[in-house]
XYZ file of C-alpha atoms in Angstrom:
760
model
C 4.629 -41.223 -110.049
C 5.688 -41.722 -113.691
C 5.701 -38.805 -116.100
C 6.279 -39.531 -119.784
C 6.942 -37.147 -122.631
C 7.385 -38.082 -126.290
C 9.927 -35.757 -127.803
C 9.236 -36.479 -131.479
C 7.775 -34.713 -134.475
C 4.190 -35.631 -133.547
C 3.433 -35.333 -129.812
C 0.663 -37.705 -128.761
C 0.744 -37.300 -124.982
C -1.017 -34.144 -123.751
C -3.412 -32.819 -121.157
C -7.028 -32.177 -122.056
C -8.887 -29.502 -120.073
C -11.520 -28.493 -122.598
C -13.720 -30.529 -124.840
C -16.157 -31.951 -125.750
C -19.298 -33.474 -127.103
C -21.567 -32.208 -124.305
C -20.262 -29.026 -122.705
C -20.340 -26.310 -125.324
C -22.720 -28.244 -127.591
C -24.937 -25.167 -128.089
C -22.056 -23.063 -129.417
C -21.150 -19.440 -128.740
C -23.934 -17.178 -127.488
C -24.169 -13.410 -128.024
C -26.988 -11.516 -126.302
C -27.828 -8.057 -127.664
C -31.522 -7.767 -126.705
C -33.689 -9.191 -123.936
C -33.564 -12.984 -124.153
C -34.843 -15.984 -122.208
C -32.728 -19.081 -122.880
C -34.240 -21.706 -120.585
C -37.196 -24.054 -120.964
C -39.233 -25.310 -118.026
C -41.390 -28.269 -117.052
C -42.457 -29.827 -113.745
C -41.668 -33.054 -111.936
C -44.788 -35.231 -111.704
C -43.571 -38.073 -109.462
C -41.295 -38.028 -106.431
C -37.625 -38.589 -107.227
C -35.335 -39.913 -104.512
C -31.584 -39.674 -104.151
C -29.950 -42.379 -106.263
C -32.623 -42.327 -108.957
C -31.464 -42.296 -112.589
C -34.826 -41.455 -114.145
C -37.437 -38.746 -113.530
C -41.038 -38.304 -114.651
C -42.095 -34.884 -115.920
C -45.016 -33.069 -117.501
C -43.339 -32.725 -120.898
C -39.858 -34.008 -121.644
C -39.444 -32.074 -124.914
C -38.303 -28.853 -123.214
C -37.885 -27.251 -126.627
C -39.002 -23.678 -125.876
C -36.084 -21.327 -126.679
C -34.142 -24.257 -128.193
C -33.938 -25.490 -131.780
C -34.409 -29.149 -130.859
C -36.187 -31.200 -128.198
C -34.258 -32.367 -125.164
C -31.834 -35.143 -126.080
C -28.910 -37.207 -124.920
C -26.032 -35.002 -123.729
C -28.222 -32.028 -122.850
C -28.206 -30.506 -119.373
C -31.070 -29.974 -116.944
C -31.341 -28.374 -113.524
C -33.705 -29.871 -110.971
C -34.909 -27.384 -108.354
C -37.555 -27.818 -105.654
C -39.215 -24.448 -105.186
C -41.428 -25.024 -102.146
C -42.420 -27.620 -99.565
C -41.208 -26.202 -96.239
C -43.393 -26.920 -93.205
C -44.328 -24.006 -90.935
C -46.105 -23.392 -87.644
C -49.644 -22.602 -88.781
C -51.767 -22.266 -85.661
C -54.021 -19.222 -85.968
C -54.024 -16.811 -83.052
C -55.586 -13.410 -82.455
C -53.926 -11.677 -79.513
C -53.857 -7.984 -78.755
C -51.052 -7.253 -81.175
C -50.200 -3.868 -79.655
C -49.429 -5.263 -76.242
C -46.893 -8.006 -76.858
C -44.823 -9.956 -79.336
C -46.706 -13.202 -78.729
C -47.889 -15.346 -81.626
C -45.284 -14.072 -84.046
C -44.237 -17.718 -84.250
C -46.994 -18.214 -86.819
C -45.199 -19.072 -90.052
C -42.009 -20.226 -88.288
C -40.218 -22.888 -90.349
C -40.397 -26.253 -88.612
C -38.824 -28.310 -91.410
C -37.337 -27.314 -94.743
C -38.025 -30.820 -96.073
C -36.784 -30.874 -99.690
C -37.458 -27.184 -100.372
C -34.390 -25.540 -101.901
C -32.759 -28.772 -103.086
C -31.165 -28.519 -106.519
C -28.630 -30.143 -108.823
C -27.472 -30.149 -112.436
C -27.591 -33.481 -114.262
C -26.776 -34.558 -117.793
C -29.423 -36.307 -119.864
C -28.644 -39.924 -120.737
C -31.751 -40.402 -122.879
C -35.323 -39.217 -123.428
C -37.321 -42.412 -124.073
C -40.788 -40.849 -124.195
C -42.753 -37.635 -123.683
C -42.765 -37.831 -119.879
C -39.476 -39.523 -118.935
C -35.913 -38.244 -118.728
C -33.091 -40.669 -117.969
C -30.057 -39.254 -116.199
C -26.353 -39.853 -116.596
C -25.458 -39.499 -112.894
C -27.766 -40.675 -110.098
C -29.555 -37.933 -108.202
C -27.680 -36.671 -105.154
C -30.817 -35.338 -103.415
C -34.519 -36.117 -103.160
C -37.464 -34.150 -104.562
C -41.180 -34.085 -103.735
C -43.281 -33.556 -106.851
C -46.293 -32.080 -105.050
C -44.112 -29.252 -103.735
C -43.411 -27.727 -107.140
C -40.176 -29.079 -108.546
C -38.907 -27.251 -111.619
C -37.059 -29.092 -114.384
C -35.053 -26.476 -116.250
C -33.267 -27.084 -119.534
C -29.869 -25.419 -119.341
C -28.057 -24.246 -122.495
C -24.445 -25.395 -122.882
C -22.468 -22.585 -124.495
C -18.832 -22.463 -125.541
C -18.708 -18.752 -124.668
C -21.269 -16.201 -123.533
C -21.121 -12.509 -124.470
C -23.719 -9.969 -123.367
C -23.437 -6.700 -125.251
C -24.635 -3.185 -124.464
C -28.429 -3.389 -124.379
C -28.419 -7.143 -123.904
C -30.418 -8.598 -121.038
C -30.192 -12.301 -120.252
C -33.200 -13.090 -118.087
C -35.878 -15.645 -117.215
C -39.639 -15.723 -117.240
C -41.393 -14.827 -113.997
C -42.237 -17.614 -111.581
C -45.903 -18.580 -112.034
C -46.162 -21.795 -109.977
C -45.321 -24.032 -112.966
C -42.350 -22.357 -114.667
C -39.896 -19.474 -114.540
C -38.034 -17.746 -111.754
C -34.667 -19.386 -112.484
C -32.005 -18.470 -115.047
C -29.443 -21.267 -115.426
C -26.610 -21.349 -117.967
C -23.482 -23.469 -118.452
C -20.476 -21.901 -120.209
C -17.348 -23.856 -121.114
C -15.249 -20.814 -121.966
C -15.299 -17.171 -120.947
C -18.401 -15.223 -119.966
C -18.228 -11.508 -120.810
C -20.858 -9.005 -119.688
C -20.040 -5.755 -121.435
C -20.940 -2.305 -120.133
C -24.638 -1.716 -120.640
C -25.344 -5.447 -120.649
C -26.805 -7.393 -117.775
C -28.026 -10.665 -116.383
C -31.198 -9.719 -114.564
C -33.900 -11.660 -112.703
C -35.230 -8.761 -110.657
C -38.766 -9.401 -109.448
C -39.016 -12.838 -111.087
C -39.140 -14.894 -107.884
C -41.904 -15.574 -105.379
C -45.013 -13.511 -106.010
C -46.195 -10.639 -103.868
C -49.596 -10.659 -102.244
C -52.453 -9.358 -104.409
C -54.400 -6.389 -103.071
C -58.133 -5.852 -103.363
C -58.992 -3.886 -106.478
C -62.592 -3.110 -105.550
C -64.218 -1.326 -102.641
C -64.637 -3.763 -99.792
C -65.815 -3.509 -96.229
C -63.001 -4.476 -93.869
C -62.919 -4.564 -90.099
C -61.314 -2.085 -87.764
C -58.963 -3.433 -85.158
C -57.908 -6.501 -87.142
C -55.873 -8.681 -84.794
C -55.064 -11.802 -86.740
C -51.700 -13.168 -87.822
C -53.406 -15.535 -90.241
C -56.965 -15.847 -91.435
C -59.039 -17.021 -94.370
C -61.147 -13.845 -94.308
C -59.801 -10.937 -96.356
C -61.890 -8.570 -94.243
C -59.319 -9.186 -91.470
C -56.298 -8.214 -93.521
C -54.510 -8.265 -96.847
C -52.996 -11.176 -98.733
C -49.646 -12.598 -97.689
C -46.777 -12.908 -100.123
C -45.542 -16.234 -101.499
C -42.521 -18.092 -100.165
C -41.048 -21.520 -99.617
C -44.096 -22.542 -97.555
C -46.412 -21.895 -100.495
C -48.847 -19.428 -102.023
C -52.546 -18.713 -101.572
C -53.576 -22.142 -102.848
C -51.375 -23.789 -100.226
C -52.142 -21.329 -97.418
C -55.809 -22.224 -97.955
C -55.032 -25.712 -96.621
C -53.532 -24.433 -93.354
C -55.485 -24.834 -90.106
C -58.230 -26.677 -92.020
C -59.712 -23.263 -92.702
C -57.178 -21.220 -94.582
C -54.522 -18.715 -93.599
C -53.813 -16.602 -96.682
C -54.450 -13.189 -95.145
C -53.173 -10.955 -92.313
C -49.813 -9.940 -90.933
C -48.099 -13.207 -90.033
C -45.024 -14.003 -92.149
C -45.147 -17.460 -93.735
C -41.463 -18.478 -93.859
C -39.712 -15.917 -96.094
C -42.926 -14.324 -97.383
C -44.010 -10.913 -96.140
C -47.242 -10.683 -94.159
C -50.232 -8.764 -95.456
C -51.251 -5.549 -93.735
C -54.013 -6.034 -91.191
C -57.320 -4.257 -91.307
C -57.740 -1.451 -91.202
C -55.355 -0.137 -93.885
C -51.968 -1.237 -92.535
C -49.019 -1.628 -94.915
C -47.702 -4.918 -96.249
C -44.524 -6.516 -94.902
C -41.411 -7.065 -96.997
C -40.379 -10.479 -98.272
C -37.019 -11.997 -97.387
C -34.373 -14.446 -98.517
C -30.997 -14.644 -96.747
C -29.555 -13.135 -93.592
C -28.782 -13.913 -89.979
C -31.348 -16.594 -89.131
C -30.914 -15.856 -85.414
C -31.882 -12.174 -85.667
C -35.300 -12.101 -87.318
C -36.560 -10.283 -84.188
C -40.234 -11.058 -84.813
C -40.250 -9.452 -88.235
C -40.171 -5.847 -87.012
C -37.490 -4.814 -89.507
C -35.016 -1.964 -89.185
C -36.202 1.539 -88.291
C -35.025 4.436 -90.445
C -33.102 6.641 -88.006
C -31.721 9.105 -90.545
C -33.740 11.918 -88.941
C -33.861 12.970 -85.282
C -37.653 13.149 -85.384
C -37.786 9.574 -86.620
C -35.744 8.423 -83.625
C -38.147 10.168 -81.272
C -41.150 8.585 -82.952
C -39.670 5.073 -82.991
C -38.919 5.228 -79.294
C -42.635 5.623 -78.547
C -43.286 2.081 -79.797
C -43.812 -0.811 -77.363
C -42.322 -3.484 -79.669
C -39.216 -1.836 -81.122
C -36.976 1.163 -80.596
C -34.661 3.264 -82.683
C -31.820 0.813 -81.961
C -33.677 -2.321 -83.036
C -32.155 -4.378 -85.842
C -33.654 -7.346 -87.606
C -32.782 -9.647 -90.462
C -35.362 -10.531 -93.093
C -38.039 -8.234 -94.445
C -39.217 -4.906 -93.088
C -42.534 -4.434 -91.329
C -45.488 -2.639 -92.893
C -46.691 0.677 -91.490
C -49.472 1.432 -89.011
C -53.221 1.181 -89.558
C -55.343 4.167 -90.563
C -55.378 7.419 -88.570
C -57.896 10.224 -89.005
C -56.873 12.901 -86.508
C -53.968 15.299 -86.720
C -52.032 14.531 -83.549
C -48.344 14.848 -82.702
C -46.519 11.714 -83.852
C -43.495 12.700 -81.765
C -45.405 12.586 -78.482
C -48.357 10.254 -78.980
C -47.601 6.567 -79.430
C -49.216 4.361 -82.035
C -52.367 2.713 -80.727
C -53.536 5.803 -78.831
C -57.259 6.342 -79.402
C -56.608 10.057 -79.960
C -55.466 9.157 -83.469
C -58.965 8.159 -84.499
C -59.739 5.840 -87.376
C -58.118 2.531 -86.427
C -55.942 4.310 -83.863
C -52.740 4.037 -85.924
C -52.120 0.566 -84.521
C -49.011 -1.574 -85.009
C -50.770 -3.821 -87.496
C -48.489 -3.834 -90.539
C -47.476 -7.080 -92.176
C -44.420 -8.666 -90.571
C -41.229 -8.975 -92.556
C -40.444 -12.396 -94.001
C -37.943 -14.663 -92.289
C -34.342 -15.114 -93.488
C -33.648 -18.616 -94.755
C -30.918 -21.064 -93.785
C -28.300 -21.541 -96.526
C -25.921 -23.619 -94.399
C -26.995 -26.942 -95.948
C -26.431 -25.951 -99.573
C -30.014 -25.116 -100.522
C -30.950 -22.070 -102.610
C -34.134 -20.017 -102.693
C -36.020 -17.314 -104.552
C -36.713 -14.046 -102.764
C -39.988 -14.007 -100.828
C -42.915 -11.968 -102.072
C -44.029 -8.897 -100.150
C -47.397 -8.780 -98.430
C -50.181 -6.677 -99.948
C -51.402 -3.490 -98.336
C -54.822 -3.553 -96.720
C -57.574 -1.495 -98.281
C -61.262 -0.917 -98.680
C -61.350 1.817 -101.315
C -59.742 -0.010 -104.264
C -56.445 1.885 -103.860
C -54.507 -0.787 -101.958
C -51.538 -2.194 -103.878
C -49.759 -5.492 -104.330
C -46.621 -6.612 -102.620
C -43.486 -6.731 -104.740
C -42.260 -10.011 -106.201
C -39.076 -11.489 -104.822
C -35.907 -11.729 -106.870
C -35.321 -14.852 -108.942
C -32.287 -17.135 -109.100
C -29.235 -16.722 -111.351
C -27.115 -19.878 -111.628
C -24.018 -19.687 -113.832
C -21.902 -22.840 -114.088
C -18.731 -21.917 -115.958
C -15.257 -23.291 -116.569
C -13.452 -20.012 -117.273
C -13.568 -16.378 -116.146
C -16.701 -14.278 -115.712
C -15.686 -10.757 -116.615
C -16.809 -7.399 -117.992
C -18.299 -4.083 -116.910
C -21.957 -5.113 -116.927
C -24.372 -6.097 -114.173
C -25.557 -9.304 -112.558
C -28.660 -8.478 -110.509
C -31.462 -10.312 -108.730
C -33.243 -7.577 -106.787
C -36.604 -7.879 -105.148
C -39.291 -5.761 -106.788
C -40.591 -2.669 -105.039
C -43.943 -2.724 -103.334
C -46.417 -1.019 -105.637
C -46.944 2.665 -104.863
C -50.360 4.161 -104.308
C -50.366 7.172 -106.600
C -53.810 7.929 -107.998
C -52.613 11.068 -109.785
C -55.862 12.951 -109.334
C -59.063 12.962 -107.309
C -62.617 13.883 -108.130
C -64.402 16.999 -106.996
C -64.602 17.035 -103.215
C -62.976 13.609 -102.992
C -59.808 12.131 -101.484
C -57.905 9.529 -103.511
C -55.279 7.047 -102.313
C -56.793 6.200 -98.954
C -55.517 2.629 -98.631
C -52.202 0.985 -97.748
C -49.444 -0.023 -100.203
C -47.688 -3.373 -100.383
C -44.362 -4.492 -98.990
C -41.346 -5.147 -101.207
C -39.995 -8.441 -102.479
C -36.887 -9.986 -100.958
C -33.647 -10.060 -102.917
C -32.993 -13.137 -105.025
C -30.032 -15.501 -105.303
C -26.902 -15.287 -107.477
C -24.651 -18.340 -107.802
C -21.490 -17.948 -109.899
C -19.970 -21.424 -109.841
C -16.777 -21.259 -111.855
C -13.319 -22.755 -112.073
C -12.119 -19.352 -113.297
C -12.291 -15.952 -111.607
C -15.141 -13.476 -111.294
C -13.914 -10.000 -112.231
C -17.156 -8.195 -113.092
C -16.512 -4.522 -112.353
C -20.108 -3.293 -112.132
C -22.582 -4.457 -109.530
C -23.324 -8.016 -108.549
C -26.343 -7.390 -106.376
C -29.414 -9.043 -104.876
C -30.972 -6.213 -102.886
C -34.407 -6.200 -101.346
C -36.970 -3.985 -103.034
C -38.335 -0.762 -101.563
C -41.631 -0.657 -99.716
C -44.612 0.893 -101.453
C -45.344 4.600 -100.902
C -48.708 6.187 -100.219
C -49.513 9.350 -102.156
C -52.815 10.876 -101.063
C -54.442 13.287 -103.513
C -57.240 15.681 -102.548
C -59.678 16.954 -105.153
C -61.114 20.446 -105.335
C -62.753 21.446 -102.034
C -61.335 18.322 -100.364
C -58.472 17.916 -97.919
C -56.181 15.122 -96.786
C -57.617 14.053 -93.463
C -56.149 10.602 -92.943
C -52.956 8.559 -93.239
C -52.118 4.882 -93.755
C -49.127 2.645 -93.258
C -46.535 2.404 -96.084
C -44.975 -0.869 -97.195
C -41.971 -2.533 -95.563
C -38.654 -2.962 -97.386
C -37.525 -6.331 -98.696
C -34.707 -8.284 -97.081
C -31.420 -8.809 -98.889
C -30.660 -11.872 -100.980
C -27.822 -14.369 -101.307
C -24.657 -14.218 -103.464
C -22.010 -16.942 -103.675
C -19.040 -17.142 -106.052
C -16.180 -19.598 -106.395
C -13.268 -17.197 -106.869
C -12.592 -13.497 -107.236
C -13.236 -10.345 -105.238
C -15.862 -8.320 -107.121
C -18.111 -5.881 -105.283
C -21.231 -7.665 -104.072
C -24.357 -6.270 -102.450
C -27.385 -7.835 -100.763
C -28.802 -4.827 -98.971
C -32.224 -4.545 -97.435
C -34.684 -2.288 -99.238
C -35.903 0.968 -97.741
C -39.389 1.352 -96.354
C -42.117 3.316 -98.075
C -43.453 6.649 -96.821
C -46.767 8.491 -96.746
C -47.427 12.106 -97.694
C -50.181 12.473 -95.091
C -49.783 15.874 -93.410
C -50.942 14.291 -90.154
C -47.579 12.484 -89.825
C -45.375 14.898 -91.751
C -42.658 14.658 -89.091
C -42.582 10.874 -89.430
C -43.484 9.785 -92.991
C -42.362 6.125 -92.463
C -45.401 5.924 -90.160
C -44.353 2.553 -88.761
C -42.875 0.990 -91.912
C -39.311 -0.327 -91.575
C -36.420 -1.282 -93.811
C -35.380 -4.804 -94.737
C -32.273 -6.429 -93.290
C -29.029 -7.173 -95.070
C -28.667 -10.548 -96.775
C -25.558 -12.661 -97.375
C -23.551 -11.144 -100.262
C -20.092 -12.592 -99.646
C -20.577 -16.348 -99.624
C -18.506 -19.011 -101.394
C -19.488 -22.011 -103.497
C -17.043 -24.764 -104.424
C -16.420 -25.825 -108.002
C -14.304 -28.460 -109.676
C -13.361 -29.807 -113.074
C -11.865 -32.973 -114.524
C -8.453 -32.933 -116.232
C -7.414 -35.922 -118.335
C -4.145 -37.059 -119.907
C -4.054 -38.892 -123.224
C -1.315 -41.452 -123.830
C 0.365 -43.193 -126.740
C 1.501 -46.762 -127.063
C 2.841 -49.204 -129.587
C 0.512 -51.567 -131.367
C -0.256 -54.686 -129.332
C 0.649 -52.850 -126.130
C -1.301 -51.282 -123.270
C -1.552 -47.577 -122.461
C -1.940 -45.798 -119.138
C -4.494 -42.970 -119.108
C -4.725 -40.485 -116.238
C -7.418 -38.190 -114.859
C -7.540 -35.840 -111.895
C -9.862 -33.330 -110.253
C -9.024 -29.661 -109.939
C -10.817 -27.379 -107.511
C -12.895 -28.677 -104.620
C -15.105 -31.666 -105.334
C -17.761 -32.955 -102.932
C -16.574 -35.507 -100.418
C -16.688 -39.008 -101.826
C -16.442 -37.982 -105.488
C -15.080 -40.916 -107.524
C -13.528 -40.815 -110.992
C -15.141 -43.428 -113.239
C -13.985 -44.721 -116.651
C -16.376 -45.896 -119.385
C -15.853 -47.424 -122.820
C -18.536 -45.224 -124.445
C -19.923 -41.731 -123.997
C -23.437 -43.001 -123.301
C -24.617 -46.372 -122.053
C -21.013 -47.514 -121.792
C -19.542 -50.176 -119.557
C -17.753 -49.124 -116.383
C -14.180 -50.309 -116.943
C -12.325 -48.716 -114.045
C -12.442 -46.302 -111.113
C -9.662 -44.080 -109.833
C -7.184 -41.600 -111.227
C -5.525 -43.914 -113.766
C -6.575 -46.674 -116.119
C -4.363 -49.192 -117.886
C -6.055 -50.242 -121.090
C -6.217 -53.722 -122.559
C -3.772 -54.467 -125.396
C -4.641 -52.088 -128.219
C -4.225 -52.248 -131.989
C -6.015 -48.985 -132.889
C -6.661 -45.568 -131.381
C -9.241 -46.012 -128.604
C -11.239 -43.387 -126.697
C -12.582 -43.833 -123.191
C -14.884 -41.491 -121.244
C -14.301 -40.156 -117.748
C -16.885 -38.775 -115.335
C -16.915 -37.739 -111.689
C -20.493 -37.458 -110.469
C -22.031 -35.037 -109.597
C -20.200 -33.263 -112.443
C -22.794 -33.264 -115.263
C -20.512 -34.274 -118.126
C -18.087 -36.923 -119.402
C -14.669 -36.137 -120.858
C -13.004 -38.180 -123.625
C -9.476 -39.453 -123.143
C -7.695 -41.259 -125.965
C -4.984 -43.894 -126.200
C -3.159 -43.384 -129.512
C -1.571 -46.421 -131.140
C 1.564 -45.346 -133.010
C 4.279 -47.072 -135.075
C 7.115 -48.040 -132.782
C 10.095 -47.097 -134.946
C 10.996 -44.637 -132.216
C 11.903 -45.637 -128.668
C 9.495 -45.798 -125.779
C 11.578 -45.390 -122.639
C 11.299 -47.869 -119.789
C 13.668 -49.042 -117.057
C 14.108 -51.201 -113.998
C 16.536 -51.346 -111.073
C 18.090 -54.314 -109.319
C 16.783 -52.849 -106.061
C 14.852 -49.698 -105.180
C 15.235 -49.724 -101.378
C 18.862 -49.800 -100.200
C 21.197 -48.594 -97.476
C 23.819 -45.858 -97.483
C 26.809 -46.770 -99.704
C 24.977 -49.660 -101.348
C 25.368 -49.960 -105.103
C 22.776 -51.160 -107.590
C 22.391 -51.802 -111.314
C 19.865 -50.406 -113.793
C 18.450 -52.118 -116.870
C 17.120 -50.430 -119.998
C 13.698 -51.866 -120.898
C 12.965 -49.414 -123.695
C 11.293 -50.662 -126.849
C 11.746 -49.353 -130.365
C 15.498 -50.065 -130.648
C 17.152 -47.054 -129.035
C 20.750 -46.416 -129.991
C 21.758 -44.018 -127.228
C 20.879 -43.544 -123.588
C 21.131 -40.689 -121.138
C 20.672 -41.745 -117.542
C 20.274 -39.362 -114.584
C 20.785 -40.707 -111.072
C 19.894 -37.967 -108.607
C 21.667 -38.377 -105.248
C 24.143 -40.920 -106.612
C 27.912 -40.678 -106.615
C 27.555 -41.381 -110.359
C 25.027 -38.709 -111.394
C 24.932 -39.575 -115.115
C 25.665 -42.450 -117.459
C 25.449 -43.145 -121.185
C 25.652 -46.935 -120.842
C 22.639 -48.987 -121.852
C 22.640 -50.889 -118.558
C 24.649 -48.983 -115.936
C 26.099 -50.910 -112.990
C 27.709 -50.040 -109.675
C 25.556 -46.941 -109.091
C 26.198 -46.098 -105.436
C 24.279 -43.817 -103.046
C 26.323 -42.224 -100.230
C 23.497 -40.363 -98.429
C 20.057 -41.230 -97.099
C 16.876 -39.969 -98.776
C 14.530 -40.602 -101.690
C 15.887 -39.923 -105.166
C 14.603 -39.612 -108.716
C 15.848 -41.521 -111.746
C 15.385 -40.418 -115.351
C 16.182 -42.009 -118.704
C 16.139 -40.516 -122.182
C 16.245 -43.212 -124.867
C 16.965 -42.045 -128.425
C 17.383 -43.203 -131.987
C 17.220 -41.561 -135.391
C 13.402 -41.323 -135.214
C 13.262 -39.402 -131.982
C 13.516 -39.622 -128.239
C 11.375 -40.562 -125.296
C 11.916 -39.865 -121.634
C 10.743 -41.437 -118.436
C 11.020 -39.760 -115.057
C 10.683 -41.943 -111.970
C 9.814 -39.694 -109.048
C 11.242 -40.801 -105.647
C 12.187 -44.129 -107.248
C 15.191 -44.980 -105.039
C 14.925 -44.982 -101.239
C 18.272 -44.908 -99.383
C 17.958 -45.736 -95.691
C 20.493 -44.519 -93.100
C 22.854 -46.932 -91.286
C 22.128 -47.766 -87.660
C 24.372 -46.339 -84.949
C 25.341 -49.313 -82.761
C 26.623 -48.635 -79.242
C 28.461 -51.462 -77.410
C 28.987 -51.709 -73.660
C 32.202 -50.307 -72.220
C 35.449 -52.301 -71.861
C 35.399 -54.414 -68.706
C 38.243 -55.776 -66.511
C 37.580 -59.067 -64.728
C 39.620 -61.625 -62.778
C 40.571 -64.917 -64.347
C 37.691 -67.278 -63.920
C 35.095 -64.535 -63.543
C 32.397 -63.572 -66.069
C 31.112 -60.337 -67.595
C 28.002 -59.248 -69.480
C 28.484 -57.488 -72.782
C 25.614 -55.780 -74.674
C 24.791 -53.489 -77.571
C 21.975 -51.066 -78.545
C 20.843 -48.918 -81.480
C 19.745 -51.650 -83.899
C 16.999 -54.226 -84.308
C 19.216 -57.350 -84.298
C 22.838 -58.118 -83.432
C 25.560 -60.612 -84.421
C 28.702 -61.178 -82.266
C 31.988 -62.781 -83.278
C 34.046 -65.206 -81.253
C 31.305 -67.751 -81.587
C 28.704 -65.797 -79.604
C 26.214 -65.478 -82.498
C 22.963 -63.496 -82.273
C 21.565 -61.590 -79.308
C 21.607 -58.142 -77.822
C 23.691 -59.263 -74.810
C 25.856 -62.207 -73.751
C 27.616 -63.348 -70.577
C 31.230 -64.268 -71.298
C 34.110 -65.704 -69.160
C 37.275 -65.440 -71.274
C 40.556 -66.780 -69.903
C 42.589 -64.102 -71.665
C 41.993 -60.522 -72.691
C 39.484 -60.754 -75.549
C 37.920 -58.242 -77.973
C 34.335 -58.900 -79.084
C 32.936 -57.293 -82.253
C 29.171 -56.796 -82.680
C 27.336 -55.985 -85.926
C 23.881 -54.339 -85.660
C 21.135 -54.555 -88.306
C 18.128 -52.158 -88.296
C 14.550 -52.775 -89.443
C 15.479 -51.789 -93.015
C 18.236 -54.392 -93.168
C 20.974 -51.778 -92.962
C 24.123 -52.523 -90.931
């Protein structure tokens, strides 16, 4: 390795770690109010890995920006949905077994969750965007692929009262907040980055009186009389569920991937949505029982499908179906006909499934299922949390918040009831699953307030009796949302992805057990890691009509197979080299080249400066660079610019320094690899060159000859040697490891051994 430093008035050789014409192009950003900074469009044609062009609905992407999308801007491509699930409808006796909970099981993620950031090479028309780097992954346009314009700030500051957020996901835009920051990101106390409730949508409850069945058994159905609407997740929403089973599957308790199931008829609570967690512990979507009270433990242990010790990842389950009799919830199990109504059956929406993050995909939090109802009091499921994606090249710090919680299931709270009437007699929705927070940075994350993607809380039921009326029923509350996903590149801030708590009912008929079958969501994955990397370049200087050597390297952890590429222009340039260094053609003027390392979405300039050569540029050579112990070599000064003095440094030599222009007889008494340095100077300045491990000194072989031998006159003896690669004997014997000799007088034979390095 050669390291050069120009020690003159103007220093032209330096390392560049910040820049540039793309990163930071949108300047410094200060957020003091609620702001959305992204623009969204949709992919309209499939895009496969390796593609350098995509087709979109509208390539302008100018919302929240001062100019349309252009060369050097940044976009994020993110496939929202498209997972395949088991969608066979079944209607078993849901109180008697756990069968058929496989409805909604993910059979193939396909391209759902794929994402990448790419720099724009050009925007040739209103529906085409050309890309600088080829796509790393593939995307299916029919499965809702967002194209998100990402601002490129120099610094980002969020002040007290500032809220950097996104629009809510609506099937064509929103749900994702993505920002690139070249310098420091500061979130001050009272400021936040917040996408709570902006992810997958919760199921919508009926808002009018409607006749629903009793004893609804289905996990999926097209008939809303059988149960409430499921939440949205990576398998789709109502428009996509309608295509399942050739008859539709948008209602009832089955959990479609990470979406919470709707409460079954009659009046069961909605299940909580999900995002991350232990994918091997979904446990049929039953959630996590609240065991904070001894009575609760007793009640849970009456269930046939869970107990007080059950744990589950993903969303929480919705509460039981309607009861109308005041029985003892600590002695009579759910499903007993003594409860009246719909017998307080285990019919709540199942909690959504945790998703697999092991392949690098990311997801929004699943929507909670709606509560079932027939009296226009049922409520929606909560929306899942959205996605926060910060790509930064310095620290993320401050005392503010970064949050992507799932929204709570909507409470039933009518406030008042008419004369002789009971209000609130339907089931509330389940909560949304926590979202995703990705802090991809080459700096450190030192945010002191919360970084959290918790599941929302299940909806509560508040029954209100009017004058001369009483509360004579109870319904199932909503299940809690599952926790989300948080990954950072460096730092140890506090991170949380807790499951949300279940809702409760105020029905006096289950006053000892207000969860009434609703469970909490499971914990997500808050302590994950994401790799990041950056490109560092080294400018160089050279004399006119000379070449220059430019260097680049990667810092951090780049994806396997990442290659450094050199171009002669920022855009549409010619590829002139690959690798960590590039020797330019002969130059007569300052020349800038551009370095990229896909998938990094930027190019970095690196410049060769052409300077007057009235100062020296150090260079040297040696008569040999691989020698043996005690060998001596000569060095030659090859410096240009007419130096008048020289300072040589021979590490490991018996002559450690010299001021001669061309030192000779430099000897090395020990084995090893040694550096050589030269400082060449004149009245204009100095230049140094440091040759790392330039001289290799090999050890001498240890030759062992056979022992002295006594023979009779006329007899022969065999003499041999070992310890070398080849041997030379005197007395006319020549080469060979051994010889048979028959001297007539006492004779001494001398052998010289030579090893593989030529040392002897």
